[in-house]
């Protein structure tokens, strides 16, 4: 007799740790079949080494249209009627598509954006300090800063941010039905089609306009804009909130950062590892039989990379449950690994560094306005974070 795969636990039992089931799998059966909420079965990878190996093996595909690809957000229907975005492409299409846009995210180009990002952060902190106390840091700082940055980078009018923020929130909630999710995708893609058509007539100094000079494939640009718009603000916004909370809960670490701001980049890396908020983003489907860690994964079977557990793997990190900004471990997989490693990671690191340095320098008395146990964590979302973070000073 064979044992049916155990249902995969999605929700974190502790807001600062992976689900206990994932940790148990890593210790007892690091590569195990699990049942997903949508009825699919997939292999769960829990160890740092196995996931990095999988992400560099061309026999694992990123194509979400493959029926074996493990999708947590869709049940009976999945989107198949439009061009895949970069994260869903395989060779040979992926390489040229990524090279066409990677120049927009170089360290040099990000450094040129630093003064404007600093201005955006200062303006929002000014507004927060001039407003009532307590304030919700999510609405005052975490959401608007990365939203405004990605809008200016892409050439999306910030006046439309309520439109795409409300839809991205709905898109990422696990409780949203497949039909509702597809309707949200249609809404956002329709918006981007109209925006790109306008840029064809009136190009600007922005990423989408510059990409139009390289390709007239509007569907390809819509998919790129969709990916960058959603990923470019949701991930960084949640890391601002979680990072602020964690530093407030670790006053000795915060004091060290105030004394020596050069440590902020180390703190950013540790926060990325510690939370791994997009822990299911590096899933794949096998296109051939592959042996990994002594287990044979058959062609057509899905693979779910449990990045949060892998970033707490004691074989990869010493004392992995501890939040330690002196760790200096940049080999975490919070940004993925291999050819699909996050395109905007330089931008995200810079935004987080500027926000934390500026916020704690300008608001030295910042503190939580409620008990940490009352905070609403995003247990129902595929990108982890906080819905609210009430603070005072």
Coordinates of C-alpha atoms in Angstrom, one line a residue:
X1 CA 0.0 0.0 0.0
X2 CA 1.2 3.5 -0.7
X3 CA 0.5 6.5 1.6
X4 CA -1.3 9.4 0.0
X5 CA 0.7 12.6 0.0
X6 CA 0.1 14.8 3.0
X7 CA -1.7 18.1 2.4
X8 CA 0.8 21.0 2.3
X9 CA 0.5 23.5 5.1
X10 CA 0.5 27.0 3.6
X11 CA 0.0 29.3 6.7
X12 CA 2.9 30.1 9.0
X13 CA 2.1 29.0 12.6
X14 CA 4.6 31.5 13.9
X15 CA 4.8 34.8 11.9
X16 CA 8.6 34.7 12.2
X17 CA 9.2 31.1 11.1
X18 CA 8.4 28.6 8.4
X19 CA 5.4 26.3 8.9
X20 CA 6.4 23.5 11.3
X21 CA 5.4 20.9 8.7
X22 CA 8.0 22.3 6.2
X23 CA 10.7 22.1 8.9
X24 CA 9.8 18.5 9.7
X25 CA 9.9 17.6 6.0
X26 CA 13.4 19.1 5.7
X27 CA 14.6 17.0 8.7
X28 CA 12.8 13.7 7.9
X29 CA 12.2 13.6 4.1
X30 CA 13.7 16.6 2.3
X31 CA 12.2 15.7 -1.0
X32 CA 8.6 14.6 -0.5
X33 CA 5.4 14.5 -2.4
X34 CA 2.6 16.8 -1.0
X35 CA -0.9 17.6 -1.9
X36 CA -1.6 21.2 -2.9
X37 CA -4.8 23.1 -2.0
X38 CA -5.9 23.0 -5.7
X39 CA -5.8 19.2 -5.8
X40 CA -2.4 18.9 -7.5
X41 CA 0.4 16.7 -6.3
X42 CA 4.0 18.0 -6.3
X43 CA 7.4 17.3 -4.9
X44 CA 8.3 19.7 -2.1
X45 CA 12.0 20.6 -1.9
X46 CA 13.1 21.9 1.5
X47 CA 16.9 22.0 1.5
X48 CA 19.0 24.9 0.3
X49 CA 21.4 22.6 -1.7
X50 CA 18.6 20.8 -3.5
X51 CA 16.7 23.9 -4.5
X52 CA 19.8 25.6 -5.9
X53 CA 20.7 22.5 -7.9
X54 CA 17.1 22.3 -9.2
X55 CA 17.1 26.0 -10.2
X56 CA 20.2 25.5 -12.4
X57 CA 19.1 22.3 -14.1
X58 CA 17.5 23.0 -17.5
X59 CA 15.3 19.9 -17.2
X60 CA 13.1 21.9 -14.8
X61 CA 10.8 24.2 -16.7
X62 CA 9.3 27.6 -15.6
X63 CA 6.4 27.4 -18.1
X64 CA 3.2 27.9 -16.1
X65 CA 1.1 26.6 -19.0
X66 CA 2.4 23.1 -18.4
X67 CA -0.4 21.2 -16.7
X68 CA 2.1 19.7 -14.2
X69 CA 3.4 23.1 -13.0
X70 CA 2.4 23.5 -9.4
X71 CA 0.1 26.6 -9.1
X72 CA -1.0 27.5 -5.6
X73 CA -3.3 30.3 -6.8
X74 CA -5.4 28.5 -9.4
X75 CA -7.7 25.5 -8.9
X76 CA -9.7 24.4 -12.0
X77 CA -8.5 27.1 -14.4
X78 CA -5.1 28.6 -15.2
X79 CA -4.2 31.4 -17.6
X80 CA -3.2 30.1 -21.0
X81 CA -4.3 32.8 -23.5
X82 CA -1.5 35.3 -23.3
X83 CA 2.3 35.6 -23.7
X84 CA 4.3 34.3 -20.7
X85 CA 6.2 36.8 -18.7
X86 CA 10.0 36.5 -18.0
X87 CA 9.5 34.3 -15.0
X88 CA 7.5 31.8 -17.0
X89 CA 9.9 31.5 -20.0
X90 CA 12.4 28.7 -20.8
X91 CA 15.3 28.7 -23.2
X92 CA 15.8 29.7 -25.9
X93 CA 13.2 32.5 -25.5
X94 CA 14.2 33.5 -21.9
X95 CA 17.8 34.6 -22.5
X96 CA 17.1 37.2 -25.2
X97 CA 14.0 38.5 -23.4
X98 CA 15.9 39.0 -20.2
X99 CA 19.0 40.5 -21.8
X100 CA 16.7 43.1 -23.5
X101 CA 15.6 44.5 -20.1
X102 CA 18.4 43.6 -17.7
X103 CA 20.2 46.9 -18.5
X104 CA 17.4 48.8 -16.8
X105 CA 18.4 47.3 -13.4
X106 CA 22.2 47.5 -13.3
X107 CA 23.9 48.8 -10.2
X108 CA 25.0 51.9 -12.2
X109 CA 21.4 52.7 -13.3
X110 CA 20.1 52.0 -9.8
X111 CA 22.7 54.4 -8.3
X112 CA 21.4 57.1 -10.7
X113 CA 17.9 56.6 -9.2
X114 CA 19.1 57.0 -5.6
X115 CA 18.6 60.7 -5.2
X116 CA 15.0 60.5 -6.4
X117 CA 14.2 57.5 -4.2
X118 CA 15.7 59.4 -1.2
X119 CA 13.4 62.4 -2.1
X120 CA 10.4 60.1 -2.2
X121 CA 11.2 58.5 1.2
X122 CA 11.8 61.9 2.8
X123 CA 8.5 63.3 1.4
X124 CA 6.5 60.5 2.8
X125 CA 8.2 60.6 6.2
X126 CA 7.5 64.4 6.2
X127 CA 3.8 63.7 5.6
X128 CA 3.7 61.0 8.2
X129 CA 5.3 63.2 10.9
X130 CA 2.9 66.0 10.0
X131 CA -0.1 63.7 10.4
X132 CA -1.9 62.1 13.3
X133 CA -0.5 59.5 15.7
X134 CA -0.6 56.6 15.6
X135 CA 0.0 56.1 11.9
X136 CA -0.2 53.0 9.7
X137 CA 3.3 52.6 8.4
X138 CA 1.9 50.4 5.5
X139 CA -0.2 53.2 4.1
X140 CA 2.2 56.0 5.1
X141 CA 5.5 54.5 3.8
X142 CA 5.7 50.8 2.9
X143 CA 3.2 50.8 0.0
X144 CA 3.6 54.3 -1.5
X145 CA 7.4 54.4 -1.7
X146 CA 7.9 51.3 -3.9
X147 CA 4.7 52.0 -5.8
X148 CA 5.9 55.4 -6.8
X149 CA 9.4 54.2 -7.6
X150 CA 8.1 51.4 -9.9
X151 CA 5.6 53.7 -11.5
X152 CA 8.2 56.3 -12.4
X153 CA 10.6 53.6 -13.6
X154 CA 8.0 52.0 -15.9
X155 CA 6.2 55.2 -16.9
X156 CA 2.9 54.3 -15.2
X157 CA 0.9 57.3 -13.9
X158 CA 1.0 57.1 -10.1
X159 CA -2.5 58.5 -10.1
X160 CA -3.6 55.0 -11.1
X161 CA -1.9 53.3 -8.1
X162 CA -5.2 52.6 -6.3
X163 CA -6.3 50.6 -9.4
X164 CA -3.3 48.3 -9.6
X165 CA -2.7 48.0 -5.9
X166 CA -6.3 46.9 -5.2
X167 CA -6.1 44.4 -8.0
X168 CA -2.6 43.1 -7.1
X169 CA -3.8 42.5 -3.5
X170 CA -6.8 40.5 -4.8
X171 CA -4.5 38.6 -7.3
X172 CA -2.2 37.4 -4.5
X173 CA -4.8 36.4 -2.0
X174 CA -5.2 32.6 -1.9
X175 CA -8.9 33.0 -1.2
X176 CA -9.6 34.7 -4.5
X177 CA -11.4 32.3 -6.9
X178 CA -9.9 31.3 -10.3
X179 CA -12.6 33.2 -12.1
X180 CA -12.0 36.4 -10.0
X181 CA -8.2 36.0 -10.5
X182 CA -8.5 35.7 -14.3
X183 CA -10.8 38.8 -14.3
X184 CA -8.2 40.8 -12.3
X185 CA -5.5 39.7 -14.8
X186 CA -7.7 40.8 -17.7
X187 CA -8.2 44.2 -15.9
X188 CA -4.5 44.8 -15.4
X189 CA -3.5 43.6 -18.9
X190 CA -6.2 45.8 -20.5
X191 CA -4.8 48.8 -18.6
X192 CA -1.3 48.0 -19.8
X193 CA -2.4 47.6 -23.4
X194 CA -4.0 51.1 -23.3
X195 CA -0.9 52.6 -21.6
X196 CA 1.5 51.0 -24.1
X197 CA -0.6 52.2 -27.0
X198 CA -0.4 55.7 -25.6
X199 CA 3.4 55.4 -25.3
X200 CA 3.6 54.3 -29.0
X201 CA 2.1 57.7 -29.8
X202 CA 3.8 59.7 -27.0
X203 CA 7.0 58.0 -25.8
X204 CA 8.6 59.1 -22.6
X205 CA 11.8 58.6 -20.6
X206 CA 10.8 55.3 -19.0
X207 CA 11.4 51.6 -19.2
X208 CA 8.3 50.8 -21.3
X209 CA 9.0 53.5 -23.8
X210 CA 12.6 52.4 -24.2
X211 CA 11.5 48.8 -24.6
X212 CA 9.2 49.9 -27.4
X213 CA 12.3 51.0 -29.3
X214 CA 13.6 47.5 -29.2
X215 CA 10.4 45.6 -30.0
X216 CA 6.9 46.3 -31.4
X217 CA 5.5 43.1 -29.8
X218 CA 2.9 44.7 -27.6
X219 CA 1.9 41.3 -26.0
X220 CA 5.5 40.8 -24.9
X221 CA 5.6 44.3 -23.3
X222 CA 2.3 43.9 -21.6
X223 CA 3.6 40.7 -19.9
X224 CA 6.8 42.4 -18.9
X225 CA 4.9 45.4 -17.5
X226 CA 2.5 43.2 -15.6
X227 CA 5.4 41.3 -14.0
X228 CA 7.4 44.4 -13.0
X229 CA 4.3 46.4 -11.8
X230 CA 3.1 43.6 -9.5
X231 CA 6.5 42.3 -8.3
X232 CA 8.0 45.8 -8.1
X233 CA 5.8 47.1 -5.4
X234 CA 4.3 44.2 -3.5
X235 CA 7.6 42.5 -2.5
X236 CA 9.4 45.6 -1.4
X237 CA 6.4 47.1 0.4
X238 CA 6.0 43.9 2.5
X239 CA 9.7 43.8 3.3
X240 CA 9.6 47.5 4.5
X241 CA 6.8 46.6 6.9
X242 CA 8.3 43.3 8.1
X243 CA 11.8 44.8 8.4
X244 CA 10.7 47.8 10.4
X245 CA 8.8 45.5 12.8
X246 CA 11.8 43.2 13.2
X247 CA 14.2 46.0 13.9
X248 CA 11.8 47.6 16.4
X249 CA 11.6 44.2 18.1
X250 CA 15.4 44.0 18.2
X251 CA 16.5 47.2 19.8
X252 CA 20.1 46.2 20.2
X253 CA 20.4 45.6 16.5
X254 CA 18.6 48.9 15.7
X255 CA 21.1 50.7 18.0
X256 CA 24.0 49.1 16.1
X257 CA 22.6 50.3 12.8
X258 CA 22.1 53.8 14.1
X259 CA 25.7 53.8 15.3
X260 CA 27.1 52.4 12.0
X261 CA 24.7 52.8 9.0
X262 CA 27.2 50.8 6.9
X263 CA 25.7 47.7 8.5
X264 CA 22.3 48.4 7.0
X265 CA 23.0 46.4 3.8
X266 CA 23.9 43.4 5.9
X267 CA 20.6 43.9 7.8
X268 CA 18.7 44.0 4.5
X269 CA 20.3 40.7 3.4
X270 CA 19.4 39.1 6.8
X271 CA 15.8 40.3 6.7
X272 CA 15.5 38.9 3.1
X273 CA 16.7 35.5 4.3
X274 CA 14.8 35.6 7.6
X275 CA 11.4 36.1 6.0
X276 CA 11.7 34.8 2.4
X277 CA 8.3 36.4 1.6
X278 CA 7.9 35.0 -1.9
X279 CA 8.7 31.5 -0.8
X280 CA 6.9 29.6 -3.6
X281 CA 8.1 31.8 -6.5
X282 CA 10.7 29.3 -7.7
X283 CA 8.5 26.4 -8.5
X284 CA 9.1 24.3 -11.6
X285 CA 7.9 21.3 -13.6
X286 CA 10.2 18.5 -14.7
X287 CA 10.5 18.0 -18.5
X288 CA 12.5 14.7 -18.2
X289 CA 13.2 12.2 -15.4
X290 CA 15.6 13.7 -13.0
X291 CA 17.3 12.2 -9.9
X292 CA 17.7 14.8 -7.2
X293 CA 18.9 14.0 -3.7
X294 CA 18.4 10.3 -4.2
X295 CA 14.8 10.8 -5.4
X296 CA 13.6 10.3 -9.0
X297 CA 11.3 13.1 -10.2
X298 CA 9.4 12.0 -13.3
X299 CA 8.8 14.1 -16.4
X300 CA 5.6 16.1 -16.0
X301 CA 5.8 16.2 -12.2
X302 CA 5.7 19.6 -10.4
X303 CA 8.4 20.7 -8.0
X304 CA 7.6 23.2 -5.2
X305 CA 10.6 25.0 -3.8
X306 CA 10.0 25.8 -0.1
X307 CA 12.4 28.7 0.0
X308 CA 11.6 29.8 3.5
X309 CA 12.6 26.5 4.9
X310 CA 15.7 26.3 2.7
X311 CA 16.8 29.7 4.0
X312 CA 16.7 28.3 7.5
X313 CA 18.6 25.2 6.5
X314 CA 21.3 24.5 9.3
X315 CA 23.5 22.9 6.6
X316 CA 23.7 26.3 4.8
X317 CA 23.4 28.8 7.7
X318 CA 24.7 28.7 11.3
X319 CA 22.0 29.2 13.9
X320 CA 19.5 29.8 11.1
X321 CA 16.6 30.6 13.4
X322 CA 18.4 33.6 14.9
X323 CA 18.1 37.1 13.3
X324 CA 21.7 38.1 13.0
X325 CA 22.8 41.0 10.8
X326 CA 26.5 40.1 11.3
X327 CA 25.8 36.8 9.4
X328 CA 26.9 38.2 6.1
X329 CA 25.2 35.4 4.2
X330 CA 24.4 36.6 0.7
X331 CA 23.9 33.0 -0.6
X332 CA 20.2 33.0 0.5
X333 CA 17.6 32.3 -2.2
X334 CA 15.1 35.0 -1.3
X335 CA 15.7 36.4 -4.8
X336 CA 15.8 32.9 -6.4
X337 CA 18.9 31.5 -8.0
X338 CA 20.2 30.8 -11.5
X339 CA 18.9 32.2 -14.8
X340 CA 15.6 33.4 -13.3
X341 CA 17.1 35.2 -10.3
X342 CA 15.1 38.3 -9.5
X343 CA 15.6 41.0 -12.1
X344 CA 14.9 43.9 -9.7
X345 CA 17.0 42.8 -6.7
X346 CA 19.4 45.7 -6.9
X347 CA 16.5 48.1 -6.8
X348 CA 14.9 46.3 -3.9
X349 CA 18.1 46.3 -1.9
X350 CA 18.6 50.0 -2.5
X351 CA 15.0 51.0 -1.6
X352 CA 15.2 49.0 1.7
X353 CA 18.5 50.5 2.6
X354 CA 17.3 54.0 2.0
X355 CA 14.0 53.5 3.9
X356 CA 15.6 51.9 7.0
X357 CA 18.4 54.4 7.2
X358 CA 16.1 57.4 6.8
X359 CA 13.2 56.2 8.9
X360 CA 15.2 55.4 12.0
X361 CA 17.5 58.5 11.7
X362 CA 14.6 60.9 11.3
X363 CA 12.1 59.2 13.7
X364 CA 14.4 58.0 16.5
X365 CA 11.5 57.5 18.9
X366 CA 9.5 55.2 16.5
X367 CA 7.7 52.4 18.3
X368 CA 4.8 50.0 17.8
X369 CA 1.4 51.5 18.7
X370 CA -0.1 48.0 19.5
X371 CA 1.2 44.8 20.9
X372 CA 3.0 42.8 18.2
X373 CA 0.7 39.9 18.8
X374 CA -2.2 42.0 17.5
X375 CA -0.6 42.7 14.1
X376 CA -2.5 41.4 11.0
X377 CA 0.0 39.3 9.1
X378 CA -0.8 38.2 5.5
X379 CA -1.5 34.6 6.2
X380 CA -3.8 34.4 3.2
X381 CA -1.4 35.9 0.6
X382 CA 1.2 34.3 -1.6
X383 CA 3.6 37.2 -0.8
X384 CA 4.0 37.4 3.0
X385 CA 3.8 40.7 4.9
X386 CA 1.5 42.8 7.0
X387 CA -1.8 44.4 6.2
X388 CA -1.2 47.1 8.8
X389 CA 1.6 48.3 11.0
X390 CA 0.4 50.9 13.5
X391 CA 3.3 53.0 14.8
X392 CA 3.8 56.1 17.0
X393 CA 6.7 58.2 18.1

